[in-house]
Amino acid sequence: MPTGEAMTDTSPLRSSRTGHSSAADPAAAATEAIVSALGDTTPQPEDVVFLFAGGGYEPRPLVDAGAAAAAPARLVACNTILGFVAGSGIHGTVALHVPGGELGMGVAAAREQDGDLHEASRQAAAEAKAAAGPTGSHSALLLLSSGHIGGQRDVVQGAYEIAGARVPLVGGAAASDEQMSPTWLGLDREVIGQGVIAVWINSSRPLGVAVEHGWAPVSGPLMVTRARDNVILELDGRPALDVYMEQRGPLAEGEAPFGWRTLDRPWACPPSTAPSRCGWSRAPPTTVVWRCSRTSTTSRSCGSWGPTPPRCSTVPARPSVEPSNGWAVSHGPCWSSAAPRVRHCSARRPPPRRPR
C-alpha cells in the first residue's frame, strides 16, 4: 500500500492508513512514518497507532517521538527486522493508524515478573478488556510479546483465560536484527524489555482474523516423538538432526545456503545464542511449520523458538522468499486461536489452566 493511502473500507468505520520512513534518526523515523499514516486526519483518543521499527533504532527516542506524533491516540510499538508496505520490504519504520470510530479498543501492557509470562499476558488481557468498554457483538484480542524469551505458549494461555474460546487471539513477537539485539515493546512513552502488550477490540461488525507464515515445506510431515522445551530430540523415533538434514536435501541451483546458515552458524552467532524464527501451518490442524536453527552434535537434536511437545506433527521448512543474503523474510512466531494452529498442537481443546 502506498504511503499514507487509506485502506478500502465500505463500512461506516473510518479508514485505516499506513506510512513508513527510512530515516536514520529514530525520532525522525517515528515522526515521519506516523505523520504519513495520519495523512490529513486528526488522531483521536480512541484511536491506536501501531509502530513497527526495523533498522536497529534506539527505542527511547523512537517511542518518545512516536507517542508525541500519535497523541492523543495510543501508541503501540515494537521492534522488528522487516516491515512491508505495498508489497515491498522496509528496513526502516512502518506505522499503521487504526481509527476508533465504531470500534471500542482497549490497550494495556504488563511486564514479565520472575519469568511468569502467563501472568503478564493474563494481566494485560484483563486490563485491555476493561479499557475497551462494554463488550460488542464481536471481539478480538491482539497480543505483542517480547521476542527472546521463549515460552510464547504461556502468552497464549494467559490471554485465553481472559478471552475464552469465542474471542480470536492473534499476535506475534518482537524481533531484533541479525546481531540478535534485545527486543522491546512500547506503549505510549513506556519502553518494555520483557512483557506483553494487549489490544482488545470490540466491534458491532464481524472481525476477520487470518494468519499466513510464508514458508515452503521441504518434506512430508514428521512426528515429534521426543522433545524438551524448545529442543526437538527425535523425529519419527530417530535423532532429530539426522532426520532434518536428510529431509532438507541438497540446495537447489541458485539457492542461497539457507541450510548452512540455520544449522552451522545461524545469524552469524554461536548456535547456543541464536533462537530460531518459525511460522505455523494451516493444515493439517496439528501441523507446525518448523525450522531447525540450533543443533547439538552430541544429542543430534534441533532447537526451535518455542516449546514443541511430543506427538506434534511437524514439517521442516525453508522460507518461500529469500533475500540475497539467504536469511528468511518471514519472521515469527505468530499464532492465532481463530484457526486450528495453536502452538502446543492441541487445537481441538483449550489450553490447560495453570494451578494458581
Coordinates of C-alpha atoms in Angstrom, one line a residue:
M1 CA 0.0 0.0 0.0
P2 CA 1.5 3.4 -0.9
T3 CA 2.5 5.6 2.0
G4 CA -0.4 7.4 3.5
E5 CA -3.0 5.7 1.3
A6 CA -6.3 4.7 3.0
M7 CA -7.3 1.0 3.1
T8 CA -10.5 0.3 1.2
D9 CA -13.4 0.4 3.7
T10 CA -17.0 0.3 2.7
S11 CA -18.3 0.2 6.3
P12 CA -19.0 3.4 8.4
L13 CA -15.7 2.8 10.1
R14 CA -13.1 5.4 9.3
S15 CA -10.4 4.2 7.0
S16 CA -7.0 3.0 8.4
R17 CA -3.8 4.2 6.8
T18 CA -0.2 3.2 6.6
G19 CA 3.0 5.2 6.4
H20 CA 6.8 4.4 6.5
S21 CA 10.1 6.1 6.9
S22 CA 13.7 5.0 6.3
A23 CA 15.3 7.9 8.2
A24 CA 18.4 7.0 10.1
D25 CA 17.5 9.1 13.2
P26 CA 15.0 7.2 15.4
A27 CA 12.9 10.2 16.3
A28 CA 12.7 11.4 12.7
A29 CA 11.8 7.9 11.5
A30 CA 8.9 7.6 14.0
T31 CA 7.6 11.0 13.3
E32 CA 7.7 10.7 9.5
A33 CA 6.0 7.3 9.5
I34 CA 3.2 8.3 11.8
V35 CA 2.6 11.7 10.1
S36 CA 2.4 9.9 6.8
A37 CA 0.0 7.3 8.2
L38 CA -2.3 10.0 9.7
G39 CA -2.4 12.0 6.4
D40 CA -4.9 14.8 6.8
T41 CA -6.8 13.1 9.7
T42 CA -6.5 14.3 13.3
P43 CA -5.9 11.4 15.7
Q44 CA -8.5 10.9 18.4
P45 CA -8.1 9.5 22.0
E46 CA -10.0 6.3 20.9
D47 CA -7.5 5.6 18.0
V48 CA -4.5 3.3 18.1
V49 CA -1.3 3.9 16.2
F50 CA 1.0 0.9 15.6
L51 CA 4.7 1.4 15.0
F52 CA 6.9 -1.4 13.8
A53 CA 10.6 -0.3 14.0
G54 CA 13.3 -2.1 12.0
G55 CA 16.8 -0.9 11.4
G56 CA 18.1 -1.3 14.9
Y57 CA 16.7 2.0 16.2
E58 CA 17.3 3.0 19.8
P59 CA 13.8 2.5 21.4
R60 CA 13.7 5.5 23.8
P61 CA 13.9 8.4 21.3
L62 CA 11.8 6.5 18.8
V63 CA 9.0 5.8 21.3
D64 CA 9.0 9.3 22.7
A65 CA 8.8 10.8 19.3
G66 CA 6.1 8.3 18.2
A67 CA 3.9 9.0 21.2
A68 CA 4.2 12.7 20.6
A69 CA 3.2 12.3 16.9
A70 CA 0.4 10.0 17.6
A71 CA -1.1 11.9 20.6
P72 CA -3.8 11.9 21.8
A73 CA -4.1 8.4 20.2
R74 CA -2.5 5.4 21.9
L75 CA 0.9 4.3 20.6
V76 CA 1.7 0.5 20.4
A77 CA 5.2 -0.2 19.2
C78 CA 7.8 -3.0 18.9
N79 CA 11.0 -3.6 17.1
T80 CA 11.2 -6.0 14.1
I81 CA 13.5 -6.9 11.3
L82 CA 11.5 -6.0 8.3
G83 CA 8.2 -4.3 7.6
F84 CA 6.0 -4.4 4.5
V85 CA 4.3 -1.6 2.6
A86 CA 2.9 -2.0 -0.9
G87 CA 4.4 -5.5 -1.1
S88 CA 8.0 -4.2 -0.5
G89 CA 10.2 -4.9 2.4
I90 CA 11.1 -1.8 4.5
H91 CA 14.1 -1.9 6.8
G92 CA 13.0 1.4 8.4
T93 CA 9.8 2.1 10.4
V94 CA 6.2 1.3 9.4
A95 CA 3.2 2.9 11.0
L96 CA -0.5 1.9 10.9
H97 CA -3.2 4.2 12.1
V98 CA -6.4 2.4 13.2
P99 CA -9.2 4.9 14.0
G100 CA -11.6 4.0 16.8
G101 CA -14.8 5.0 15.1
E102 CA -17.3 2.2 15.8
L103 CA -14.5 0.1 17.3
G104 CA -14.0 0.0 21.1
M105 CA -10.3 -0.5 21.7
G106 CA -8.6 -1.0 25.0
V107 CA -4.8 -1.1 25.3
A108 CA -2.7 -2.4 28.3
A109 CA 0.8 -3.7 29.0
A110 CA 2.3 -5.9 31.7
R111 CA 5.9 -6.6 32.4
E112 CA 7.1 -10.1 33.0
Q113 CA 7.8 -10.8 36.7
D114 CA 10.0 -13.6 37.7
G115 CA 9.8 -15.2 34.3
D116 CA 6.0 -15.5 34.5
L117 CA 4.8 -14.7 31.0
H118 CA 1.5 -16.4 31.7
E119 CA 0.5 -13.9 34.4
A120 CA 1.8 -11.0 32.4
S121 CA -0.4 -11.9 29.4
R122 CA -3.4 -12.6 31.7
Q123 CA -3.0 -9.2 33.4
A124 CA -2.5 -7.3 30.1
A125 CA -5.5 -9.0 28.5
A126 CA -7.8 -8.3 31.5
E127 CA -6.8 -4.6 31.7
A128 CA -7.2 -4.2 27.9
K129 CA -10.7 -5.8 28.0
A130 CA -11.8 -3.5 30.8
A131 CA -10.4 -0.5 29.0
A132 CA -12.3 -1.4 25.8
G133 CA -15.6 -0.8 27.5
P134 CA -18.8 -2.8 27.1
T135 CA -18.4 -6.0 25.1
G136 CA -19.5 -5.6 21.5
S137 CA -21.2 -8.2 19.3
H138 CA -17.7 -9.2 18.0
S139 CA -14.4 -9.1 19.8
A140 CA -10.8 -9.9 19.1
L141 CA -7.6 -9.7 21.1
L142 CA -4.2 -8.7 19.6
L143 CA -1.1 -9.6 21.6
L144 CA 2.5 -8.4 21.1
S145 CA 5.2 -10.1 23.3
S146 CA 8.9 -9.8 23.8
G147 CA 10.8 -11.9 21.3
H148 CA 13.8 -13.5 23.0
I149 CA 12.1 -15.1 25.9
G150 CA 10.8 -18.4 24.6
G151 CA 7.7 -19.6 26.3
Q152 CA 5.3 -17.9 23.8
R153 CA 2.8 -20.6 24.6
D154 CA 2.4 -19.0 28.0
V155 CA 1.4 -15.8 26.3
V156 CA -1.5 -17.6 24.6
Q157 CA -2.6 -19.5 27.7
G158 CA -2.6 -16.4 29.9
A159 CA -4.7 -14.4 27.4
Y160 CA -7.0 -17.3 26.8
E161 CA -8.0 -17.4 30.5
I162 CA -9.5 -13.9 29.9
A163 CA -10.7 -14.1 26.3
G164 CA -12.2 -17.6 26.3
A165 CA -12.9 -19.7 23.3
R166 CA -15.1 -17.2 21.4
V167 CA -12.6 -14.4 21.1
P168 CA -10.0 -14.8 18.4
L169 CA -6.4 -14.3 19.6
V170 CA -3.8 -13.1 17.1
G171 CA -0.4 -11.6 17.6
G172 CA 3.3 -12.0 17.3
A173 CA 6.7 -11.4 19.0
A174 CA 9.1 -8.5 18.6
A175 CA 12.2 -9.4 16.6
S176 CA 15.7 -8.0 16.5
D177 CA 18.3 -7.5 13.9
E178 CA 20.9 -10.0 12.7
Q179 CA 23.1 -9.2 15.7
M180 CA 20.4 -10.6 17.9
S181 CA 20.0 -7.2 19.8
P182 CA 17.4 -7.1 22.6
T183 CA 13.8 -6.9 21.6
W184 CA 11.5 -4.3 23.1
L185 CA 7.8 -3.2 23.2
G186 CA 6.5 0.3 23.5
L187 CA 3.2 1.6 24.9
D188 CA 2.8 5.4 24.7
R189 CA 6.1 6.6 26.2
E190 CA 6.9 3.4 28.1
V191 CA 9.6 1.0 26.8
I192 CA 9.2 -2.6 28.0
G193 CA 12.0 -5.1 27.7
Q194 CA 10.2 -8.2 28.8
G195 CA 6.4 -8.3 28.8
V196 CA 3.2 -8.3 26.8
I197 CA 1.0 -5.6 25.2
A198 CA -2.7 -6.5 24.6
V199 CA -5.1 -4.6 22.4
W200 CA -8.7 -5.7 23.0
I201 CA -11.1 -4.8 20.1
N202 CA -14.9 -4.7 20.3
S203 CA -17.0 -4.2 17.2
S204 CA -20.6 -4.3 16.1
R205 CA -19.4 -5.9 12.9
P206 CA -17.6 -9.2 12.3
L207 CA -13.8 -9.1 12.6
G208 CA -11.7 -11.1 10.2
V209 CA -8.6 -12.8 11.6
A210 CA -6.1 -14.6 9.3
V211 CA -2.5 -15.8 9.6
E212 CA 0.0 -16.9 7.0
H213 CA 3.6 -18.0 7.6
G214 CA 5.4 -17.6 4.2
W215 CA 7.3 -20.9 4.5
A216 CA 7.5 -23.7 1.9
P217 CA 7.7 -27.3 3.0
V218 CA 10.7 -29.4 2.0
S219 CA 9.3 -32.7 3.1
G220 CA 6.3 -34.6 4.3
P221 CA 5.1 -34.3 7.9
L222 CA 7.2 -35.9 10.6
M223 CA 6.1 -36.8 14.1
V224 CA 8.0 -35.3 17.1
T225 CA 8.4 -38.3 19.3
R226 CA 10.7 -36.7 21.9
A227 CA 11.2 -33.1 22.8
R228 CA 12.3 -30.9 25.8
D229 CA 11.1 -27.3 25.9
N230 CA 12.3 -25.8 22.6
V231 CA 14.7 -28.7 21.7
I232 CA 13.4 -31.4 19.4
L233 CA 15.3 -34.6 20.3
E234 CA 13.6 -37.1 18.0
L235 CA 11.6 -37.1 14.8
D236 CA 9.8 -40.3 13.9
G237 CA 11.8 -42.1 16.6
R238 CA 15.2 -41.1 15.2
P239 CA 17.7 -38.3 16.2
A240 CA 16.1 -35.0 15.0
L241 CA 19.2 -33.6 13.4
D242 CA 19.8 -36.6 11.2
V243 CA 16.2 -36.7 10.0
Y244 CA 16.2 -32.9 9.4
M245 CA 19.3 -33.0 7.3
E246 CA 18.0 -35.9 5.3
Q247 CA 14.7 -34.1 4.6
R248 CA 16.4 -30.8 3.8
G249 CA 18.3 -32.3 0.9
P250 CA 20.8 -30.6 -1.4
L251 CA 20.5 -27.0 -2.3
A252 CA 18.6 -26.2 -5.5
E253 CA 20.5 -24.4 -8.3
G254 CA 21.0 -20.8 -7.4
E255 CA 19.5 -21.2 -3.9
A256 CA 21.2 -19.4 -1.0
P257 CA 22.8 -21.7 1.5
F258 CA 19.9 -21.5 3.9
G259 CA 20.5 -24.9 5.5
W260 CA 24.1 -24.0 6.3
R261 CA 23.2 -20.6 7.8
T262 CA 20.5 -22.0 10.0
L263 CA 22.3 -25.1 11.2
D264 CA 26.0 -24.3 11.4
R265 CA 26.1 -20.6 12.4
P266 CA 22.6 -19.1 12.4
W267 CA 22.6 -15.3 12.2
A268 CA 26.4 -15.3 12.3
C269 CA 26.2 -16.0 16.0
P270 CA 27.1 -19.0 18.1
P271 CA 24.3 -21.6 17.8
S272 CA 23.7 -21.5 21.5
T273 CA 22.8 -17.8 21.4
A274 CA 20.6 -17.7 18.3
P275 CA 16.9 -18.6 18.7
S276 CA 15.1 -19.5 15.5
R277 CA 12.2 -17.9 13.7
C278 CA 9.3 -20.0 12.7
G279 CA 5.8 -19.9 11.2
W280 CA 2.8 -22.0 11.7
S281 CA 0.9 -24.1 9.1
R282 CA -2.7 -24.0 8.1
A283 CA -3.3 -27.7 7.5
P284 CA -3.5 -30.3 8.9
P285 CA -4.8 -28.7 12.1
T286 CA -1.9 -30.1 14.3
T287 CA 0.9 -29.5 11.9
V288 CA 3.7 -27.0 12.8
V289 CA 5.9 -25.5 10.1
W290 CA 9.2 -25.6 11.8
R291 CA 12.8 -24.5 11.3
C292 CA 15.8 -26.0 13.0
S293 CA 18.3 -23.4 14.0
R294 CA 20.3 -24.7 16.9
T295 CA 21.9 -28.1 16.9
S296 CA 23.7 -30.4 19.3
T297 CA 26.1 -32.9 17.7
T298 CA 26.1 -34.8 21.0
S299 CA 22.3 -35.4 21.2
R300 CA 21.8 -35.0 17.5
S301 CA 18.9 -32.6 18.4
C302 CA 17.5 -29.4 16.8
G303 CA 16.4 -26.3 18.7
S304 CA 13.4 -24.2 17.6
W305 CA 12.0 -21.0 19.2
G306 CA 9.2 -22.2 21.4
P307 CA 8.2 -25.4 23.0
T308 CA 7.4 -28.3 20.7
P309 CA 5.9 -31.1 22.7
P310 CA 5.9 -34.8 21.7
R311 CA 3.2 -36.1 19.4
C312 CA 3.2 -32.8 17.5
S313 CA 3.3 -33.3 13.7
T314 CA 6.0 -31.0 12.1
V315 CA 7.1 -30.1 8.7
P316 CA 10.7 -28.9 8.1
A317 CA 10.6 -25.8 6.0
R318 CA 12.6 -23.1 4.3
P319 CA 11.5 -19.5 3.6
S320 CA 9.4 -19.2 0.4
V321 CA 11.1 -15.9 -0.3
E322 CA 14.7 -15.3 0.5
P323 CA 16.8 -12.1 0.1
S324 CA 20.2 -12.2 -1.4
N325 CA 21.9 -12.9 1.9
G326 CA 19.9 -16.1 2.4
W327 CA 18.1 -15.1 5.5
A328 CA 14.4 -15.6 5.8
V329 CA 11.9 -12.8 5.1
S330 CA 9.2 -14.5 7.1
H331 CA 9.5 -13.8 10.8
G332 CA 7.7 -15.3 13.8
P333 CA 6.4 -16.6 15.9
C334 CA 2.8 -15.9 15.0
W335 CA -0.2 -17.7 16.4
S336 CA -4.0 -17.5 16.3
S337 CA -6.8 -19.2 18.2
A338 CA -9.2 -18.3 15.4
A339 CA -7.9 -21.2 13.3
P340 CA -6.7 -24.7 14.4
R341 CA -3.0 -23.7 14.7
V342 CA -2.1 -23.2 18.4
R343 CA 1.4 -23.5 19.5
H344 CA 1.1 -26.6 21.7
C345 CA -0.6 -28.6 18.9
S346 CA -3.8 -29.2 20.8
A347 CA -6.1 -27.0 18.7
R348 CA -9.2 -29.1 19.4
R349 CA -9.2 -28.3 23.1
P350 CA -8.5 -25.1 25.1
P351 CA -5.1 -24.6 26.7
P352 CA -4.9 -26.2 30.2
R353 CA -5.3 -23.9 33.2
R354 CA -2.2 -23.5 35.3
P355 CA -2.5 -24.0 39.1
R356 CA -2.7 -20.7 40.9

